[in-house]
PDB file of C-alpha atoms in Angstrom:
ATOM      1  CA  MET N   1     -13.041  -5.429  17.419  1.00 50.00           C
ATOM      2  CA  LYS N   2     -15.439  -2.641  16.722  1.00 56.00           C
ATOM      3  CA  ASP N   3     -15.460   0.800  18.328  1.00 59.00           C
ATOM      4  CA  TRP N   4     -18.400  -0.128  20.576  1.00 55.00           C
ATOM      5  CA  ALA N   5     -16.286  -2.765  22.299  1.00 54.00           C
ATOM      6  CA  LEU N   6     -13.565  -0.287  23.246  1.00 62.00           C
ATOM      7  CA  LYS N   7     -16.093   2.308  24.431  1.00 68.00           C
ATOM      8  CA  ASP N   8     -17.514  -0.113  26.988  1.00 68.00           C
ATOM      9  CA  ARG N   9     -15.400   1.066  29.923  1.00 77.00           C
ATOM     10  CA  GLY N  10     -17.280  -1.113  32.412  1.00 79.00           C
ATOM     11  CA  SER N  11     -16.206  -4.284  30.636  1.00 80.00           C
ATOM     12  CA  LEU N  12     -12.614  -3.089  30.400  1.00 86.00           C
ATOM     13  CA  LYS N  13     -12.429  -2.347  34.123  1.00 89.00           C
ATOM     14  CA  GLU N  14     -14.028  -5.671  35.012  1.00 89.00           C
ATOM     15  CA  ALA N  15     -11.627  -7.518  32.689  1.00 90.00           C
ATOM     16  CA  VAL N  16      -8.643  -5.941  34.453  1.00 91.00           C
ATOM     17  CA  ILE N  17     -10.077  -7.010  37.810  1.00 93.00           C
ATOM     18  CA  VAL N  18     -10.627 -10.561  36.542  1.00 91.00           C
ATOM     19  CA  THR N  19      -7.077 -10.646  35.162  1.00 92.00           C
ATOM     20  CA  ILE N  20      -5.694  -9.662  38.560  1.00 94.00           C
ATOM     21  CA  LEU N  21      -7.971 -11.948  40.582  1.00 93.00           C
ATOM     22  CA  VAL N  22      -7.266 -15.160  38.643  1.00 91.00           C
ATOM     23  CA  PRO N  23      -3.659 -15.598  39.851  1.00 91.00           C
ATOM     24  CA  LEU N  24      -4.426 -14.194  43.306  1.00 92.00           C
ATOM     25  CA  ILE N  25      -7.192 -16.730  43.873  1.00 91.00           C
ATOM     26  CA  GLN N  26      -5.109 -19.568  42.407  1.00 89.00           C
ATOM     27  CA  PHE N  27      -2.106 -18.774  44.611  1.00 89.00           C
ATOM     28  CA  GLY N  28      -4.288 -18.134  47.653  1.00 90.00           C
ATOM     29  CA  MET N  29      -5.992 -21.501  47.288  1.00 88.00           C
ATOM     30  CA  HIS N  30      -2.584 -23.140  46.941  1.00 86.00           C
ATOM     31  CA  LEU N  31      -1.304 -21.429  50.091  1.00 88.00           C
ATOM     32  CA  LEU N  32      -4.374 -22.610  52.022  1.00 89.00           C
ATOM     33  CA  GLY N  33      -3.785 -26.144  50.813  1.00 84.00           C
ATOM     34  CA  TRP N  34      -7.025 -26.197  48.823  1.00 85.00           C
ATOM     35  CA  GLY N  35      -5.423 -25.966  45.384  1.00 77.00           C
ATOM     36  CA  ASN N  36      -5.549 -28.911  43.044  1.00 76.00           C
ATOM     37  CA  GLY N  37      -1.973 -28.446  41.799  1.00 77.00           C
ATOM     38  CA  MET N  38      -3.170 -28.678  38.212  1.00 78.00           C
ATOM     39  CA  PHE N  39      -1.257 -25.635  36.936  1.00 80.00           C
ATOM     40  CA  ALA N  40       2.220 -24.305  37.631  1.00 85.00           C
ATOM     41  CA  TRP N  41       2.601 -20.667  38.684  1.00 84.00           C
ATOM     42  CA  TRP N  42       3.838 -19.609  35.246  1.00 85.00           C
ATOM     43  CA  GLU N  43       0.849 -21.274  33.559  1.00 88.00           C
ATOM     44  CA  VAL N  44      -1.507 -19.315  35.783  1.00 87.00           C
ATOM     45  CA  LEU N  45       0.277 -16.054  34.937  1.00 88.00           C
ATOM     46  CA  LEU N  46       0.050 -16.819  31.220  1.00 91.00           C
ATOM     47  CA  ALA N  47      -3.626 -17.774  31.398  1.00 91.00           C
ATOM     48  CA  ALA N  48      -4.737 -14.740  33.432  1.00 92.00           C
ATOM     49  CA  PRO N  49      -4.546 -12.218  30.551  1.00 93.00           C
ATOM     50  CA  LEU N  50      -6.314 -14.691  28.268  1.00 94.00           C
ATOM     51  CA  THR N  51      -9.077 -15.101  30.842  1.00 92.00           C
ATOM     52  CA  GLY N  52      -9.416 -11.322  31.161  1.00 92.00           C
ATOM     53  CA  PHE N  53      -9.551 -10.885  27.387  1.00 93.00           C
ATOM     54  CA  LEU N  54     -12.227 -13.554  26.992  1.00 93.00           C
ATOM     55  CA  TYR N  55     -14.248 -12.005  29.820  1.00 91.00           C
ATOM     56  CA  TRP N  56     -14.022  -8.594  28.153  1.00 89.00           C
ATOM     57  CA  ALA N  57     -14.941  -9.957  24.712  1.00 88.00           C
ATOM     58  CA  PHE N  58     -18.027 -11.787  25.944  1.00 88.00           C
ATOM     59  CA  THR N  59     -19.329  -9.084  28.280  1.00 86.00           C
ATOM     60  CA  SER N  60     -18.848  -6.276  25.769  1.00 83.00           C
ATOM     61  CA  ALA N  61     -20.581  -8.344  23.087  1.00 82.00           C
ATOM     62  CA  PHE N  62     -23.532  -9.092  25.351  1.00 81.00           C
ATOM     63  CA  ARG N  63     -23.814  -5.503  26.596  1.00 77.00           C
ATOM     64  CA  LYS N  64     -24.047  -4.281  23.016  1.00 74.00           C
ATOM     65  CA  TYR N  65     -27.482  -5.903  22.813  1.00 74.00           C
ATOM     66  CA  ALA N  66     -28.554  -5.291  26.412  1.00 70.00           C
ATOM     67  CA  ASN N  67     -31.031  -2.533  25.601  1.00 71.00           C
ATOM     68  CA  GLU N  68     -32.686  -4.265  22.663  1.00 71.00           C
ATOM     69  CA  ASP N  69     -36.156  -5.723  22.902  1.00 70.00           C
ATOM     70  CA  VAL N  70     -35.917  -9.472  22.396  1.00 68.00           C
ATOM     71  CA  THR N  71     -39.438 -10.449  23.368  1.00 75.00           C
ATOM     72  CA  PRO N  72     -41.195 -12.442  20.659  1.00 76.00           C
ATOM     73  CA  SER N  73     -43.991 -10.658  18.847  1.00 74.00           C
ATOM     74  CA  SER N  74     -47.392 -12.281  18.777  1.00 72.00           C
ATOM     75  CA  ASP N  75     -48.312 -11.658  15.144  1.00 61.00           C
TER      76      ASP N  75
END
């Protein structure tokens, strides 16, 4: 990725939070009896970093263009 993606500290912090919350929510729902039993515990732990990485990639890419004017011109 480019330097701008690594400089976006907000996206990095949010991605870490998402990575931690994915297994916690999955296991919590299972403990409450509301889980669907679709994934084993090791599958959830493997997918959590992937989910965090995808979250970071998308949010940092969108934030790169957040301050640009995208309104159509009426020429």
